[in-house]
XYZ file of C-alpha atoms in Angstrom:
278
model
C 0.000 0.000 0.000
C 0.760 3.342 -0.527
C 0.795 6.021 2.273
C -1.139 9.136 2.009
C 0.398 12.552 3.544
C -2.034 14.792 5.060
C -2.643 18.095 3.146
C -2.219 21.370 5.108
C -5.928 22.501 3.923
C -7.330 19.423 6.549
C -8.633 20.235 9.594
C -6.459 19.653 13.221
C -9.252 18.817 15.137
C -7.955 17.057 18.490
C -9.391 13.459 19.550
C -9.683 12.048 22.313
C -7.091 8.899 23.504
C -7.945 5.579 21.178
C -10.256 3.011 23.300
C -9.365 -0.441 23.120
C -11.998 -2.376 20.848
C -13.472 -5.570 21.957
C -14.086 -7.609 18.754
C -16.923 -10.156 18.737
C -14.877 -13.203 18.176
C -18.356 -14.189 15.698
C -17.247 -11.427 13.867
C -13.821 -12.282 13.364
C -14.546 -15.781 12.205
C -17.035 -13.983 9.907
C -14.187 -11.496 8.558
C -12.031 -14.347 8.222
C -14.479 -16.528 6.278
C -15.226 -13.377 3.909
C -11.568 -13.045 3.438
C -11.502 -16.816 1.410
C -15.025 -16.370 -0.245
C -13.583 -12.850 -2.009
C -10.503 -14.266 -2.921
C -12.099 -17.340 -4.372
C -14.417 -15.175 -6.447
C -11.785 -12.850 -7.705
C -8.236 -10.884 -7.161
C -8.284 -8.396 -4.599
C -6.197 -4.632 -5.210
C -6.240 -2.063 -2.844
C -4.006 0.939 -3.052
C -3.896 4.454 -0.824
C -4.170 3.783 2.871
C -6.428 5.125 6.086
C -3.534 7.061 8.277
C -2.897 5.562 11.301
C -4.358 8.305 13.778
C -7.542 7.566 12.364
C -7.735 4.344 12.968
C -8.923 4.260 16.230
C -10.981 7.627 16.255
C -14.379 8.398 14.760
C -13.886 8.421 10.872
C -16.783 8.150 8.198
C -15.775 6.356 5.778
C -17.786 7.129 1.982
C -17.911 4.817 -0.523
C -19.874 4.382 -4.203
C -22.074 1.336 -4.302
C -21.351 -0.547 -7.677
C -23.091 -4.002 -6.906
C -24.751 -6.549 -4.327
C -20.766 -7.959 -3.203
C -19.052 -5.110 -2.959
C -19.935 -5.071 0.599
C -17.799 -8.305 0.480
C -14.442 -6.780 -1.072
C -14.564 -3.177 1.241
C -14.962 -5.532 4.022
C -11.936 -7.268 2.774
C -10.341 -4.344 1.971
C -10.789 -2.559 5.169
C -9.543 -5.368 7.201
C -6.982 -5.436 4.745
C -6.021 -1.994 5.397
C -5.823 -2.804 9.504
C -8.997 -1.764 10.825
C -11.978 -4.196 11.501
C -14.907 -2.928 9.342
C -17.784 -1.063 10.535
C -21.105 -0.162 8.827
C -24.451 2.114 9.228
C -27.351 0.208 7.799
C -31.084 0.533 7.572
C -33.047 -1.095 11.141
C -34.242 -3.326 8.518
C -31.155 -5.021 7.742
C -30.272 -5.514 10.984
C -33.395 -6.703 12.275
C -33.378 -9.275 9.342
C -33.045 -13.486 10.720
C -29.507 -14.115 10.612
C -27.988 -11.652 8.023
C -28.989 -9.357 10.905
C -27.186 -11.142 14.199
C -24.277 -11.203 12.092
C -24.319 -7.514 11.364
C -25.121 -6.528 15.138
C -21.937 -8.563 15.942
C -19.846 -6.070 14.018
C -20.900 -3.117 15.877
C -23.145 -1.987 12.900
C -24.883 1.411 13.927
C -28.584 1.314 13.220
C -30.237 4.149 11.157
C -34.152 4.384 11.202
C -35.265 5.865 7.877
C -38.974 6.757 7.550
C -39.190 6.659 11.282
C -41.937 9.272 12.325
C -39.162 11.610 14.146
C -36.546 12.065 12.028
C -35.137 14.696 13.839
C -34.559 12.257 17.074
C -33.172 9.037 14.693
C -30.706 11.681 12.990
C -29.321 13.185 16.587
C -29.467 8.999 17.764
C -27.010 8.349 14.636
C -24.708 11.363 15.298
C -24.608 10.323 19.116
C -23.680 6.652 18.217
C -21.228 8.085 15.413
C -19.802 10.525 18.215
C -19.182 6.962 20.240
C -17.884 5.257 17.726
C -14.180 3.584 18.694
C -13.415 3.339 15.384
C -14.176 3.747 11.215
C -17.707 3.418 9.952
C -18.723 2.623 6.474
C -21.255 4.098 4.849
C -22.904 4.675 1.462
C -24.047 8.455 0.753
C -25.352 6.985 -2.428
C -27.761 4.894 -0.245
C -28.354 1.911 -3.471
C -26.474 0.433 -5.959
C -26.087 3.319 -8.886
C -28.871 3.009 -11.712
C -27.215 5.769 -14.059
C -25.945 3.712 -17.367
C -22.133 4.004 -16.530
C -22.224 3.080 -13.388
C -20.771 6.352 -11.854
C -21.860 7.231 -8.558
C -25.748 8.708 -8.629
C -26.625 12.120 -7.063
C -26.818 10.507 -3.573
C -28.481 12.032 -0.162
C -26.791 14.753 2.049
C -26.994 12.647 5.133
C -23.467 11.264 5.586
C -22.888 15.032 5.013
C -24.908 16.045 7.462
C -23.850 13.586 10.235
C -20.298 14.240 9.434
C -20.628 18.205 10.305
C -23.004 17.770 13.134
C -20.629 15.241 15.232
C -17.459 17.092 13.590
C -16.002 13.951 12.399
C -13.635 13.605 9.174
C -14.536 11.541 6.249
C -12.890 10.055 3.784
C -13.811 8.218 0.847
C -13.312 5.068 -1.146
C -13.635 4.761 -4.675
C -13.853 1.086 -6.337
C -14.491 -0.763 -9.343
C -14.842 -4.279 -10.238
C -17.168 -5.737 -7.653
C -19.827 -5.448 -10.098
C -18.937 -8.108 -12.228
C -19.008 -10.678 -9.077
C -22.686 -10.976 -9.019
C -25.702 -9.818 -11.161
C -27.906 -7.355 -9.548
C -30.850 -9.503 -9.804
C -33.936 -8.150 -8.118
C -35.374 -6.283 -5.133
C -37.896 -8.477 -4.540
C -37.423 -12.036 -4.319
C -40.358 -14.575 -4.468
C -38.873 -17.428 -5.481
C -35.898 -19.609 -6.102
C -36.030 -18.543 -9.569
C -35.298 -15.201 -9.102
C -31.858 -16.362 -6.920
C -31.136 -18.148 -10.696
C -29.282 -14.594 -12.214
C -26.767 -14.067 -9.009
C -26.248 -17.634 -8.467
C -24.904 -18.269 -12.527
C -23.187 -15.038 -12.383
C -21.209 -15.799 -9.225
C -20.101 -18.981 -11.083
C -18.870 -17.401 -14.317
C -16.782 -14.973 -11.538
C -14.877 -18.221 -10.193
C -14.216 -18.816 -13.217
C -13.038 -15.083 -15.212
C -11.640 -14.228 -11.698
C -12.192 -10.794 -11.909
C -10.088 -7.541 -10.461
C -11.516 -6.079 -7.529
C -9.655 -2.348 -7.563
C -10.366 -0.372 -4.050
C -9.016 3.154 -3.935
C -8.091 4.620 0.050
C -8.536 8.398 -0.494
C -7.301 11.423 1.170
C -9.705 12.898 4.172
C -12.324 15.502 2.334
C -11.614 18.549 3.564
C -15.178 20.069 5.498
C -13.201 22.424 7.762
C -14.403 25.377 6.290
C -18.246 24.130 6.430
C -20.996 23.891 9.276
C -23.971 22.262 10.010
C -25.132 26.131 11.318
C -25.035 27.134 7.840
C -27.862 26.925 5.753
C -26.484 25.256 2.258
C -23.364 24.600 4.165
C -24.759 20.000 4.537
C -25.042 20.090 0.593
C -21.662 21.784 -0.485
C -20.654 18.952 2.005
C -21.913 15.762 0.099
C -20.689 17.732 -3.752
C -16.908 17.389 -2.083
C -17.636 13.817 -0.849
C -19.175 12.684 -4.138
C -16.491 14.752 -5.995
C -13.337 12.843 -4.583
C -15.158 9.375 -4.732
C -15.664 10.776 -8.745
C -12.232 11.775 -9.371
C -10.640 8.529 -7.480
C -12.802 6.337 -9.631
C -11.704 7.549 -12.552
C -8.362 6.203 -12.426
C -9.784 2.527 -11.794
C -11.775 2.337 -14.675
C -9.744 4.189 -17.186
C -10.467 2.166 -19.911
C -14.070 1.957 -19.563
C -15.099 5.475 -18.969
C -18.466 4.995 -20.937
C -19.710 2.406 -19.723
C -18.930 -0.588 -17.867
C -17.428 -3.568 -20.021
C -18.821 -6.005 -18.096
C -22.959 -5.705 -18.968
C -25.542 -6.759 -15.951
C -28.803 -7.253 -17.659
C -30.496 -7.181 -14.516
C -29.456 -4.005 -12.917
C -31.811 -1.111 -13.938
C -30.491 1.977 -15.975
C -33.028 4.215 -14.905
C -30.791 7.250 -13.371
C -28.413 9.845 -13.991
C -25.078 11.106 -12.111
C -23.882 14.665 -11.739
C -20.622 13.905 -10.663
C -19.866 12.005 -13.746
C -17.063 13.192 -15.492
C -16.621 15.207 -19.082
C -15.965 12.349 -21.468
């Protein structure tokens, strides 16, 4: 890995000491078991690095959502990079049979969208984010991007909006190549035939063994920004979206059009700001 230097234009807010992390030994087994099942599927690159003082301190961590196993390879990827991966999901995932006890034994923090009081679900997020002991993953994007090339869509200002009200960097990852693990398939599943798409396309993956690239970026520079200031939350998610954009590009240089690898099953149905001149 390479190192990244800290600009002068970031912000020197102080943290407090690290706290030691307790680990749920189920979720080591389950990082170590995801470990093997992404290298079996396909060949794992990750370059740029998370500086060591942030390790252990509250850090967002913003990443574009490409496809249904990506969660797979940044989970990789961040233990890769020496931190054990964090995430802030829906109640709904985490409430789910299994996939949820698995995610509550990784220290997941729990966001309640559509909950009648926003206002008190937002402040409960910020509060936990405040806590946090370490990095947290999340996806401003908030789905897998619909727009035809796959860039990142226009997203939702509330990583933005967490990140100024608890005063806590972010930094972003940019990635490429998880999409061609596993088809997109569909929301809603109602039968075994609709597990038919992801199940055939995870098979051809063994097989073509495809690059999973994962780009470590530098901390997005908010220090100038407030969550006082009216218009202050969106000129916060443009910069986050903006170096996940420009780190991206670099991945996929040779298919800056559109993805070579085509998912029949993913929709096409949106459109991307951020997306680069071509």
């Amino acid at each position: 890995m390479v190192a990244l230097s800290r600009r002068s234009s970031e912000s020197t807010r102080r943290w407090p000491p690290s706290r030691p992390r307790k680990v749920s030994p189920a979720w080591k087994a389950m990082m170590y078991v995801n470990r093997g099942f992404v290298r079996l599927v396909g060949r794992l690159e990750v370059t740029g690095t998370i500086p060591p003082e942030l390790r252990d301190r509250p850090l967002l961590i913003a990443a574009n959502h490409i496809g249904m196993f990506d969660p797979f390879v940044l989970t990789c990827a961040l233990e890769e990079a020496g931190i054990t991966p964090r995430f802030m999901l829906t109640g709904g995932l985490l409430d789910a049979p299994v996939v949820g006890w698995g995610l509550r034994q990784g220290g997941s923090i729990r966001v309640d969208r559509g909950k009648a009081n926003i206002a008190e679900a937002f402040e409960r997020a910020t509060s936990a984010l405040r806590e946090s002991p370490g990095p947290v993953l999340v996806y401003p994007e908030g789905r897998v991007s619909r727009e035809p090339g796959l860039w990142p869509e226009k997203g939702k200002t509330g990583v933005a909006r967490m990140a100024l009200a608890s005063e806590i960097p972010v930094l972003t990852i940019s990635q490429w190549g998880a999409h061609e693990a596993v088809y997109w398939g569909t929301e809603v599943v109602t039968g075994w035939r609709d597990l038919v798409p992801g199940l055939t396309s995870w098979l051809r993956a063994i097989w073509r063994r495809p690059k999973f690239k994962v780009h470590f970026g530098p901390v997005v520079d908010l220090s100038d920004l407030s969550a006082a200031t009216r218009g202050d939350a969106m000129r916060a998610h443009g910069r986050i979206m903006r170096a996940i954009t420009d780190n991206l590009v670099p991945l996929r240089a040779d298919q800056l059009e559109r993805p070579r690898f085509h998912d029949p099953t993913r929709p096409t149905d949106s459109t991307s700001p951020w997306k680069p001149a071509l």
